[in-house]
Coordinates of N, CA and C in Angstrom, one line a residue:
M1 N -46.5 14.6 -1.7 CA -47.3 15.7 -2.1 C -48.3 15.2 -3.1
L2 N -48.0 14.2 -3.9 CA -48.9 13.7 -4.9 C -50.1 13.1 -4.2
Q3 N -49.9 12.5 -3.1 CA -51.0 11.8 -2.3 C -51.9 12.9 -1.7
I4 N -51.3 13.9 -1.1 CA -52.0 14.9 -0.4 C -52.8 15.8 -1.4
Q5 N -52.2 16.0 -2.6 CA -52.8 16.9 -3.6 C -53.2 18.3 -3.1
P6 N -52.2 19.1 -2.7 CA -52.5 20.4 -2.2 C -53.0 21.3 -3.3
E7 N -53.7 22.3 -2.9 CA -54.3 23.3 -3.8 C -53.1 24.1 -4.4
K8 N -53.4 24.7 -5.6 CA -52.4 25.5 -6.3 C -51.9 26.6 -5.4
D9 N -52.7 27.2 -4.6 CA -52.3 28.3 -3.8 C -51.2 27.9 -2.8
I10 N -51.3 26.7 -2.3 CA -50.4 26.2 -1.3 C -49.0 25.9 -2.0
V11 N -49.1 25.4 -3.2 CA -47.9 25.1 -4.0 C -47.2 26.4 -4.3
V12 N -47.9 27.4 -4.7 CA -47.3 28.7 -5.0 C -46.7 29.3 -3.8
E13 N -47.2 29.1 -2.6 CA -46.6 29.6 -1.4 C -45.3 28.8 -1.1
F14 N -45.3 27.5 -1.4 CA -44.0 26.8 -1.3 C -42.9 27.4 -2.2
I15 N -43.3 27.7 -3.5 CA -42.4 28.3 -4.4 C -41.9 29.7 -4.0
K16 N -42.8 30.4 -3.4 CA -42.4 31.8 -3.0 C -41.6 31.8 -1.7
N17 N -41.5 30.7 -1.0 CA -40.8 30.6 0.3 C -39.3 30.9 0.0
E18 N -38.8 32.0 0.6 CA -37.4 32.3 0.4 C -36.5 31.9 1.5
E19 N -37.1 31.4 2.6 CA -36.4 31.0 3.8 C -35.8 29.6 3.7
F20 N -36.6 28.7 3.2 CA -36.2 27.3 3.1 C -36.0 26.9 1.6
K21 N -34.8 26.7 1.2 CA -34.5 26.4 -0.3 C -35.1 25.1 -0.7
Y22 N -35.1 24.1 0.2 CA -35.6 22.8 -0.2 C -37.1 22.7 -0.3
V23 N -37.8 23.6 0.5 CA -39.2 23.7 0.3 C -39.6 24.3 -1.0
R24 N -38.8 25.3 -1.4 CA -38.9 26.0 -2.7 C -38.7 25.0 -3.8
A25 N -37.7 24.2 -3.7 CA -37.4 23.2 -4.8 C -38.5 22.2 -4.9
L26 N -39.0 21.7 -3.7 CA -40.1 20.8 -3.7 C -41.3 21.3 -4.4
G27 N -41.7 22.6 -4.0 CA -42.8 23.2 -4.7 C -42.6 23.4 -6.2
A28 N -41.4 23.7 -6.6 CA -41.1 23.9 -8.0 C -41.3 22.5 -8.7
F29 N -40.8 21.5 -8.1 CA -40.9 20.1 -8.7 C -42.3 19.7 -8.8
Y30 N -43.1 20.0 -7.8 CA -44.5 19.6 -7.8 C -45.3 20.4 -8.8
M31 N -45.0 21.7 -8.9 CA -45.6 22.5 -9.9 C -45.3 22.0 -11.3
R32 N -44.1 21.6 -11.5 CA -43.7 21.1 -12.9 C -44.5 19.7 -13.2
L33 N -44.7 18.9 -12.1 CA -45.4 17.7 -12.3 C -46.9 17.8 -12.6
T34 N -47.5 18.8 -11.9 CA -48.9 18.9 -12.0 C -49.5 20.1 -12.6
G35 N -48.7 21.2 -12.8 CA -49.2 22.4 -13.4 C -49.2 22.4 -14.9
S36 N -50.0 23.4 -15.4 CA -50.1 23.6 -16.8 C -48.8 24.3 -17.3
S37 N -48.6 24.3 -18.6 CA -47.4 24.9 -19.2 C -47.3 26.4 -18.8
V38 N -48.4 27.1 -18.9 CA -48.3 28.5 -18.5 C -48.0 28.7 -17.1
D39 N -48.6 27.9 -16.2 CA -48.3 28.0 -14.8 C -46.8 27.7 -14.5
C40 N -46.3 26.7 -15.2 CA -44.9 26.3 -15.0 C -43.9 27.5 -15.3
Y41 N -44.1 28.1 -16.4 CA -43.3 29.2 -16.8 C -43.5 30.4 -15.9
K42 N -44.8 30.7 -15.6 CA -45.2 31.8 -14.8 C -44.6 31.8 -13.4
Y43 N -44.6 30.6 -12.7 CA -44.1 30.5 -11.4 C -42.7 30.1 -11.2
L44 N -42.1 29.4 -12.2 CA -40.8 28.9 -12.1 C -39.7 29.8 -12.6
E45 N -40.0 30.5 -13.7 CA -39.0 31.4 -14.3 C -38.5 32.5 -13.3
P46 N -39.3 33.0 -12.4 CA -38.7 34.0 -11.4 C -37.6 33.3 -10.5
L47 N -37.6 32.0 -10.4 CA -36.6 31.3 -9.6 C -35.2 31.3 -10.3
Y48 N -35.1 31.7 -11.5 CA -33.8 31.8 -12.2 C -32.9 32.8 -11.4
N49 N -33.5 33.7 -10.7 CA -32.7 34.7 -9.9 C -32.3 34.1 -8.6
D50 N -32.6 32.9 -8.2 CA -32.2 32.3 -6.9 C -31.0 31.4 -7.3
N51 N -29.9 31.8 -6.7 CA -28.7 31.0 -7.0 C -28.1 30.3 -5.8
R52 N -29.0 29.9 -4.9 CA -28.5 29.2 -3.7 C -28.2 27.8 -4.1
K53 N -27.3 27.1 -3.3 CA -26.8 25.8 -3.6 C -27.8 24.7 -3.1
L54 N -28.0 23.7 -3.8 CA -28.8 22.5 -3.4 C -27.9 21.3 -3.5
R55 N -28.1 20.3 -2.7 CA -27.4 19.1 -2.8 C -28.4 18.0 -3.3
R56 N -28.0 17.3 -4.3 CA -28.8 16.2 -4.7 C -28.0 14.9 -5.0
Q57 N -28.7 13.8 -4.8 CA -28.0 12.5 -4.9 C -28.1 12.0 -6.4
T58 N -27.0 11.5 -6.9 CA -26.9 11.0 -8.2 C -27.3 9.5 -8.2
R59 N -27.4 8.9 -9.3 CA -27.8 7.5 -9.4 C -26.8 6.6 -8.7
E60 N -25.5 7.0 -8.7 CA -24.4 6.3 -8.1 C -24.4 6.4 -6.6
G61 N -25.2 7.3 -6.1 CA -25.3 7.4 -4.6 C -24.4 8.6 -4.1
Q62 N -23.7 9.2 -5.1 CA -22.9 10.4 -4.7 C -23.7 11.6 -4.6
F63 N -23.3 12.6 -3.9 CA -24.0 13.9 -3.8 C -23.3 14.9 -4.7
E64 N -24.1 15.7 -5.3 CA -23.5 16.8 -6.1 C -24.2 18.1 -5.8
V65 N -23.5 19.2 -6.0 CA -24.0 20.5 -5.7 C -24.6 21.1 -7.0
V66 N -25.8 21.5 -6.9 CA -26.4 22.2 -8.1 C -27.1 23.5 -7.6
H67 N -27.0 24.5 -8.3 CA -27.7 25.8 -7.9 C -29.1 25.7 -8.3
M68 N -29.9 26.5 -7.5 CA -31.4 26.5 -7.7 C -31.7 26.9 -9.2
D69 N -31.0 27.9 -9.7 CA -31.3 28.3 -11.1 C -31.0 27.2 -12.1
E70 N -30.0 26.4 -11.9 CA -29.7 25.2 -12.7 C -30.9 24.2 -12.6
F71 N -31.3 24.0 -11.4 CA -32.4 23.0 -11.1 C -33.7 23.5 -11.8
I72 N -34.0 24.7 -11.8 CA -35.2 25.3 -12.4 C -35.0 25.1 -14.0
D73 N -33.8 25.4 -14.5 CA -33.6 25.3 -15.9 C -33.8 23.8 -16.3
E74 N -33.3 22.9 -15.6 CA -33.5 21.5 -15.9 C -35.0 21.1 -15.8
L75 N -35.7 21.7 -14.8 CA -37.2 21.4 -14.7 C -37.9 21.9 -16.0
L76 N -37.5 23.0 -16.5 CA -38.2 23.6 -17.6 C -37.8 23.0 -19.0
R77 N -36.6 22.4 -19.0 CA -36.0 22.0 -20.3 C -35.9 20.5 -20.5
E78 N -35.7 19.7 -19.4 CA -35.4 18.3 -19.5 C -36.7 17.5 -19.5
E79 N -36.6 16.3 -20.0 CA -37.8 15.4 -20.0 C -37.8 14.5 -18.8
R80 N -36.6 14.3 -18.2 CA -36.5 13.5 -17.0 C -35.6 14.2 -16.0
L81 N -36.0 14.2 -14.7 CA -35.2 14.8 -13.7 C -35.4 14.0 -12.4
C82 N -34.4 13.7 -11.7 CA -34.5 13.0 -10.4 C -35.1 11.6 -10.6
D83 N -34.8 11.0 -11.7 CA -35.4 9.7 -12.1 C -36.9 9.7 -12.2
V84 N -37.5 10.8 -12.5 CA -38.9 11.0 -12.8 C -39.1 11.5 -14.2
I85 N -39.9 10.8 -14.9 CA -40.2 11.3 -16.3 C -41.3 12.4 -16.1
L86 N -40.9 13.6 -16.6 CA -41.8 14.8 -16.4 C -42.8 14.9 -17.6
P87 N -44.0 15.4 -17.3 CA -45.0 15.6 -18.4 C -44.4 16.6 -19.4
R88 N -44.8 16.5 -20.6 CA -44.4 17.5 -21.6 C -45.1 18.8 -21.4
I89 N -44.3 19.8 -21.6 CA -44.9 21.2 -21.6 C -44.6 21.8 -22.9
Q90 N -45.4 22.8 -23.3 CA -45.2 23.5 -24.5 C -44.0 24.4 -24.4
K91 N -43.3 24.6 -25.5 CA -42.2 25.5 -25.6 C -42.6 26.9 -25.3
R92 N -41.7 27.7 -24.7 CA -42.1 29.0 -24.3 C -42.4 29.9 -25.5
N93 N -41.6 29.8 -26.6 CA -41.9 30.6 -27.7 C -43.3 30.4 -28.3
I94 N -43.8 29.2 -28.3 CA -45.1 28.9 -28.8 C -46.2 29.6 -27.9
L95 N -46.0 29.5 -26.6 CA -46.9 30.2 -25.7 C -46.9 31.7 -25.9
E96 N -45.7 32.3 -26.2 CA -45.6 33.7 -26.5 C -46.3 34.1 -27.8
E97 N -46.2 33.2 -28.8 CA -46.8 33.5 -30.1 C -48.4 33.4 -30.0
N98 N -48.9 32.6 -29.1 CA -50.3 32.5 -28.8 C -50.8 33.5 -27.8
N99 N -49.9 34.4 -27.4 CA -50.2 35.5 -26.4 C -50.7 34.9 -25.1
E100 N -50.2 33.7 -24.7 CA -50.6 33.1 -23.4 C -49.5 33.6 -22.4
L101 N -48.3 33.9 -22.8 CA -47.3 34.4 -22.0 C -46.7 35.7 -22.5
D102 N -46.3 36.6 -21.7 CA -45.6 37.8 -22.1 C -44.2 37.4 -22.5
P103 N -43.6 38.2 -23.4 CA -42.2 37.9 -23.8 C -41.3 37.9 -22.6
K104 N -40.3 37.0 -22.6 CA -39.4 36.9 -21.4 C -38.5 38.1 -21.3
V105 N -38.4 38.7 -20.1 CA -37.5 39.8 -19.9 C -36.5 39.3 -18.9
S106 N -35.2 39.4 -19.3 CA -34.1 39.0 -18.5 C -33.8 40.1 -17.5
A107 N -33.4 39.6 -16.3 CA -33.0 40.5 -15.3 C -31.7 41.3 -15.7
L108 N -31.0 40.8 -16.6 CA -29.7 41.4 -17.1 C -30.0 42.5 -18.1
D109 N -31.2 42.5 -18.7 CA -31.4 43.5 -19.8 C -31.3 44.9 -19.3
D110 N -31.8 45.2 -18.1 CA -31.7 46.5 -17.5 C -30.2 46.9 -17.3
D111 N -29.4 46.0 -16.8 CA -28.0 46.3 -16.6 C -27.3 46.5 -17.9
L112 N -27.6 45.8 -18.9 CA -27.0 45.9 -20.2 C -27.3 47.3 -20.8
D113 N -28.6 47.7 -20.7 CA -29.0 48.9 -21.2 C -28.3 50.1 -20.6
E114 N -28.0 50.0 -19.3 CA -27.3 51.1 -18.6 C -25.9 51.1 -19.0
E115 N -25.2 50.0 -19.1 CA -23.8 49.9 -19.4 C -23.5 50.2 -20.8
M116 N -24.3 49.8 -21.8 CA -23.9 49.9 -23.2 C -24.5 51.2 -23.7
P117 N -23.7 52.1 -24.3 CA -24.2 53.3 -24.9 C -25.0 53.0 -26.2
S118 N -26.0 53.8 -26.5 CA -26.7 53.6 -27.7 C -25.9 54.0 -28.9
D119 N -26.4 53.8 -30.1 CA -25.6 54.1 -31.3 C -25.4 55.6 -31.4
D120 N -26.4 56.4 -31.0 CA -26.3 57.8 -31.1 C -25.2 58.3 -30.2
E121 N -25.1 57.8 -29.0 CA -24.1 58.2 -28.1 C -22.7 57.8 -28.6
N122 N -22.6 56.7 -29.3 CA -21.3 56.3 -29.9 C -20.9 57.3 -31.0
V123 N -21.8 57.7 -31.8 CA -21.5 58.7 -32.9 C -21.1 60.0 -32.3
D124 N -21.8 60.4 -31.2 CA -21.5 61.7 -30.6 C -20.1 61.6 -30.0
A125 N -19.7 60.5 -29.3 CA -18.4 60.4 -28.7 C -17.3 60.4 -29.7
E126 N -17.6 59.7 -30.9 CA -16.6 59.7 -32.0 C -16.4 61.1 -32.6
A127 N -17.5 61.8 -32.7 CA -17.4 63.2 -33.3 C -16.6 64.1 -32.4
K128 N -16.8 64.0 -31.1 CA -16.0 64.8 -30.1 C -14.6 64.5 -30.2
E129 N -14.2 63.2 -30.3 CA -12.8 62.8 -30.4 C -12.2 63.3 -31.7
N130 N -12.9 63.3 -32.8 CA -12.4 63.8 -34.0 C -12.2 65.3 -34.0
K131 N -13.0 66.0 -33.3 CA -12.8 67.5 -33.2 C -11.6 67.8 -32.3
K132 N -11.3 67.0 -31.3 CA -10.1 67.2 -30.5 C -8.8 67.0 -31.3
D133 N -8.9 66.1 -32.2 CA -7.7 65.9 -33.0 C -7.4 67.0 -34.0

């Protein structure tokens, strides 16, 4: 892909491909190699929700199973992956401070908000229990 130098739109389509996991992984790796810091976070962070299994070969020649979200986390955090030294990207919190990225919203935040009662609800529940006693 480095020789072909596809346009950014094509790479984004690779990343959005939900049918073929290795095409998605290839697009993510290429975006990390060639994209800006903002593009890397913008297009790769949604892949944290993809937990399909990938097989990759280690230096010893053995194969290991890694999940797509682990692979994406390594792409965004590590300096070297698959024996390739990755270009440095800015840390996410710096991009957030410069208003280049919106603050990260976890997919679990909505679930936690629904599950956990607020402080007011806790006080109300305790008051009802005390009245029963």
